[in-house]
Coordinates of C-alpha atoms and ligand atoms in Angstrom, one line a residue:
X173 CA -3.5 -2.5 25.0
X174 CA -0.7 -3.6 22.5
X175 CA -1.8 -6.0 19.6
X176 CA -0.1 -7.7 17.2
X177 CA -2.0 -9.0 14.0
X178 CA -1.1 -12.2 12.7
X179 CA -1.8 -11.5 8.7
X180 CA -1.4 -12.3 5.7
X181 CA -1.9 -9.3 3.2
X182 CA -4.0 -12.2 1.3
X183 CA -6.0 -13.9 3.4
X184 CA -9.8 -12.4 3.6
X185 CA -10.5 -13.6 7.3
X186 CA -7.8 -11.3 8.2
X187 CA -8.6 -8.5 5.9
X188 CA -11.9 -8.9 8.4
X189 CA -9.8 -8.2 11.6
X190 CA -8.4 -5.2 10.0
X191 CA -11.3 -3.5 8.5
X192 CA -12.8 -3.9 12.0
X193 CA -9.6 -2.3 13.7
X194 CA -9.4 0.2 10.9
X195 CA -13.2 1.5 11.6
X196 CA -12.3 1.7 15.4
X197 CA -8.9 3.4 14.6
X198 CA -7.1 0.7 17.0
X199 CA -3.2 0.9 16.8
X200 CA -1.6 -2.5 16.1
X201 CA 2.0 -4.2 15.2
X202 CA 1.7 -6.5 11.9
X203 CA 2.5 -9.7 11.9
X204 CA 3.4 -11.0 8.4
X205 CA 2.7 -14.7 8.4
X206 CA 3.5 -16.0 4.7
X207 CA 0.8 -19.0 4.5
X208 CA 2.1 -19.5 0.7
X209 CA 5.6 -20.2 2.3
X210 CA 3.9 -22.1 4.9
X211 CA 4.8 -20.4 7.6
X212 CA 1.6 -20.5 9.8
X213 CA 2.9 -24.3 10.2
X214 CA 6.4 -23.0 11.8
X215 CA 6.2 -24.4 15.4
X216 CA 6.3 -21.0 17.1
X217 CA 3.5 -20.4 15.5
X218 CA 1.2 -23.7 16.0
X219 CA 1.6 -22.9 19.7
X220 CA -0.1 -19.7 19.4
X221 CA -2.6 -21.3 16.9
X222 CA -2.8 -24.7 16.8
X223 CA -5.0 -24.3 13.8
X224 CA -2.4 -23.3 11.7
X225 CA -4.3 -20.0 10.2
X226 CA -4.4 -16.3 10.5
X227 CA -5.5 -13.8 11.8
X228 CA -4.9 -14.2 15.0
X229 CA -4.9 -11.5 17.6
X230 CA -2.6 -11.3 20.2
X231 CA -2.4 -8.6 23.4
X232 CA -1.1 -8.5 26.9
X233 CA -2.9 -11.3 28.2
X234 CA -4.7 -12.5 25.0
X235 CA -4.2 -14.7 21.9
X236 CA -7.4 -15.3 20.0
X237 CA -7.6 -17.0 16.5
X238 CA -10.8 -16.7 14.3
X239 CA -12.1 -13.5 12.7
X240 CA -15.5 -13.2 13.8
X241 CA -14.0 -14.2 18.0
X242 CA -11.6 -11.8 17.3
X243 CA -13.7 -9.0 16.3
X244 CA -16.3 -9.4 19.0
X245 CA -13.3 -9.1 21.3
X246 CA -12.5 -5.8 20.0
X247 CA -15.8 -4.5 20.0
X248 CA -16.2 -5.5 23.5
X249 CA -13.0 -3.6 24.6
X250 CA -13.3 -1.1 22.0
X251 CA -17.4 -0.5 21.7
X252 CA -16.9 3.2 19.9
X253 CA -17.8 3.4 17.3
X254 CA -19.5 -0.1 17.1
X255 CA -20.1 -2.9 14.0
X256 CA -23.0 -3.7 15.7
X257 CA -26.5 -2.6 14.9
X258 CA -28.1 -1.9 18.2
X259 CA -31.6 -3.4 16.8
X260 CA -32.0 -6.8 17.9
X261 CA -33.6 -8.1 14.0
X262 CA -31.1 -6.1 12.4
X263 CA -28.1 -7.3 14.5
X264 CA -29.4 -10.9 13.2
X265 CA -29.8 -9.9 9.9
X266 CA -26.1 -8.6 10.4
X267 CA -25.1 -12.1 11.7
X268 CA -26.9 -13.9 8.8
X269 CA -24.4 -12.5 6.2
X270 CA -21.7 -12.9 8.6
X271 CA -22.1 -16.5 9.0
X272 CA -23.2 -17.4 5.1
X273 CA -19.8 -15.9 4.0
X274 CA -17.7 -17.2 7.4
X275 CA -19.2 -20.5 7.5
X276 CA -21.0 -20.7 3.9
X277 CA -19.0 -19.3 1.0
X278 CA -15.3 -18.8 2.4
X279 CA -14.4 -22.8 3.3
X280 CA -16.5 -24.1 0.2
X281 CA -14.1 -22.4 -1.7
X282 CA -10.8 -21.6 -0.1
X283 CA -8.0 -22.9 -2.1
X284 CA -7.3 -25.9 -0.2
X285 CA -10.5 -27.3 -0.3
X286 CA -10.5 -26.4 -3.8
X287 CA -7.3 -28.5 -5.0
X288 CA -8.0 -31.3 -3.2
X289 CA -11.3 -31.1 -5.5
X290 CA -9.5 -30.9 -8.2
X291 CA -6.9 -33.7 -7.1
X292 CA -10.0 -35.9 -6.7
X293 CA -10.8 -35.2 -10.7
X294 CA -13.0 -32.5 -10.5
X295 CA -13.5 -28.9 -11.5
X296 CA -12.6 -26.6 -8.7
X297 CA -13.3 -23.5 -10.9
X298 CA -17.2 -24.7 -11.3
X299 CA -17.3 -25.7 -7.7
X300 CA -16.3 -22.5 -6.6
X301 CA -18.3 -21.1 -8.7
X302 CA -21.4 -22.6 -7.9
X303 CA -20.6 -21.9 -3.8
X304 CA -19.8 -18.1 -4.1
X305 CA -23.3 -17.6 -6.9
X306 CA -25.2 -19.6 -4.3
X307 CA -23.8 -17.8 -1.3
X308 CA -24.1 -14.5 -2.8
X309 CA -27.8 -15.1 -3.9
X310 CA -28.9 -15.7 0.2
X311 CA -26.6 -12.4 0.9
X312 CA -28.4 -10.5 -1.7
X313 CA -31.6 -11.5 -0.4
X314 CA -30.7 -9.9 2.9
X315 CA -29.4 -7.0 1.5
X316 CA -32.8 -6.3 -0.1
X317 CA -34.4 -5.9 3.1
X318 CA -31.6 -4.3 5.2
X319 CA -28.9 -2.4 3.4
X320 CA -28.8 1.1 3.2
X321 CA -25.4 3.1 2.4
X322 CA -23.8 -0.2 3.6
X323 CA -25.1 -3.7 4.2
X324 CA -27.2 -2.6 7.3
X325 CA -28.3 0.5 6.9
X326 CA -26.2 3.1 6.8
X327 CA -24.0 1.9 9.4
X328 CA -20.6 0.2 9.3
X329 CA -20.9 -3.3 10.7
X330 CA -19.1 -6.5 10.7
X331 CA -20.8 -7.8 7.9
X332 CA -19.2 -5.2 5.9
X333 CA -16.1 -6.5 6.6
X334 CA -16.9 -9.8 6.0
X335 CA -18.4 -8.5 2.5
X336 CA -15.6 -6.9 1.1
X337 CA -12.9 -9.6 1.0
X338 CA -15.4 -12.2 -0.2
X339 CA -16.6 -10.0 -3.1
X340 CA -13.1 -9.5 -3.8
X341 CA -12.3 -12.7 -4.2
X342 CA -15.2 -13.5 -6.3
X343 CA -13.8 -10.9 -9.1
X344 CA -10.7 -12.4 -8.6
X345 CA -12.6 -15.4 -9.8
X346 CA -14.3 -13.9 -12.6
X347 CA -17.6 -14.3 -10.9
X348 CA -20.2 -12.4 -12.8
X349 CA -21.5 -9.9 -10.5
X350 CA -24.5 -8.1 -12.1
X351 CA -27.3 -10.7 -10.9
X352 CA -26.1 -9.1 -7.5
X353 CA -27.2 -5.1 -7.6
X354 CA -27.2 -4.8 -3.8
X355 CA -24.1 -6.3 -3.3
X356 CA -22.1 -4.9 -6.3
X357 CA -23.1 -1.5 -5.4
X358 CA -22.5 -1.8 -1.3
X359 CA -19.0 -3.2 -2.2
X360 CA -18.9 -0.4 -4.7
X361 CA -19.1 2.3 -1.7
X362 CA -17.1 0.5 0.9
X363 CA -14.3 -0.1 -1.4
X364 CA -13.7 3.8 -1.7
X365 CA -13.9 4.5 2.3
X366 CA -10.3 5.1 3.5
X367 CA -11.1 2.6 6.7
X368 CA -11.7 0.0 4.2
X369 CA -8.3 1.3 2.0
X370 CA -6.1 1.5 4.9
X371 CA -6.8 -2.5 5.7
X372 CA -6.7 -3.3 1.8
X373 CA -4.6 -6.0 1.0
X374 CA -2.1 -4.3 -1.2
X375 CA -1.9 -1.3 1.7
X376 CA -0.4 -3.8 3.9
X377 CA 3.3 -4.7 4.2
X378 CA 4.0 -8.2 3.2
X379 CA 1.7 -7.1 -0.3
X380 CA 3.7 -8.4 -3.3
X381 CA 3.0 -6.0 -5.7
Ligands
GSH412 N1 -12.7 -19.4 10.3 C1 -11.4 -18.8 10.3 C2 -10.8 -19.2 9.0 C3 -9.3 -18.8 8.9 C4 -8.7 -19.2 7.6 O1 -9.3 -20.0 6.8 N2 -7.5 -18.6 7.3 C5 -6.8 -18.9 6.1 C6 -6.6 -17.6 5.4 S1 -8.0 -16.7 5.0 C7 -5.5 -19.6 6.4 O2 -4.8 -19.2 7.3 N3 -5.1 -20.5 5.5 C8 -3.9 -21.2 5.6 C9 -4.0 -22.6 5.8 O3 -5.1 -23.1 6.1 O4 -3.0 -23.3 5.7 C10 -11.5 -17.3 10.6 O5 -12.6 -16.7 10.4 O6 -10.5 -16.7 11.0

């Protein structure tokens, strides 16, 4: 199968998508889609993804937007080596993380939610803030009870991909880490795996740098 990866070198919901293919060692094209330009709104691209976002994943007779569709795509076509645990709790305790970062922490404080706050006279910095410290206190939590080497034991799953961009963008952030051992020190260890470093942002090709 061919893919292309519609990225942005930026954007953590594709840093997902390319962790995932990086642990699978699946060969794609990149797609550079500049979303600072605005060019995920160009109309080529809306009738790909009518969303107007990346990633999005397209192949022979596929096109599929959203990270976590995306990557249980390629697991399905691609199940060696899996981001799956094969324990049923632990594969929820997997999807737990997955879905406070998917659908907790990363829209509560993407950028575009954040200066409309602040157009509306708040203080986007606090409310991002408080969403990632809140988020990252239930992700903790779980981590307690399940991480080993990596957030779920000691295998790579997809809520280490999901854990790397958001913690990233929480020191981007300034967020204050240390109330979050479990996390600091899992991101810690997947930041120095080459998979993670081959799918890093400034590894990619449309990285300003
Ligand atoms: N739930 C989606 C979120 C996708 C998303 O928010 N993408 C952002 C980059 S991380 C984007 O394309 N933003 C540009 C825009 O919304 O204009 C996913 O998991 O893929």
């Amino acid at each position: 199968m061919d893919y292309t990866l519609f990225s942005y070198w930026r954007s953590s919901c594709s840093w997902r998508v390319r962790i995932v293919l990086s642990i699978k060692n699946i060969p794609y094209q990149y797609h550079a889609i500049n979303i600072l330009s605005g060019e995920q709104k160009g109309e080529e691209y809306i009738e790909k993804n009518p969303l107007k976002q990346v990633p999005y994943l397209h192949g022979e007779d596929i096109g599929i937007s959203q990270s976590l569709a995306i990557i249980q795509y390629l697991e399905d076509i691609h199940p060696t080596p899996s981001v799956l645990p094969t324990s049923p709790i632990l594969r929820a305790k997997m999807w737990e993380i997955c879905e406070i970062i998917n659908s907790w922490i990363h829209p509560l404080q993407n950028s575009k939610l954040t200066n409309k706050i602040e157009g509306l006279g708040g203080d986007k910095n606090e409310w991002a803030l408080e969403v990632v410290t809140s988020g990252f206190r239930a992700v903790e939590n779980i981590l307690e009870q399940v991480a080993g080497t990596y957030c779920v034991g000691n295998q790579l799953t997809v809520a280490d991909a999901c854990l790397v961009p958001q913690v990233c963008n929480a020191r981007r952030r300034n967020v204050d880490l240390t109330p979050f051992p479990n996390i600091s020190r899992v991101f810690e260890t997947l930041l120095a795996l080459p998979e993670i470093q081959r799918a890093a942002p400034e590894n990619q090709s449309d990285a300003v740098k």
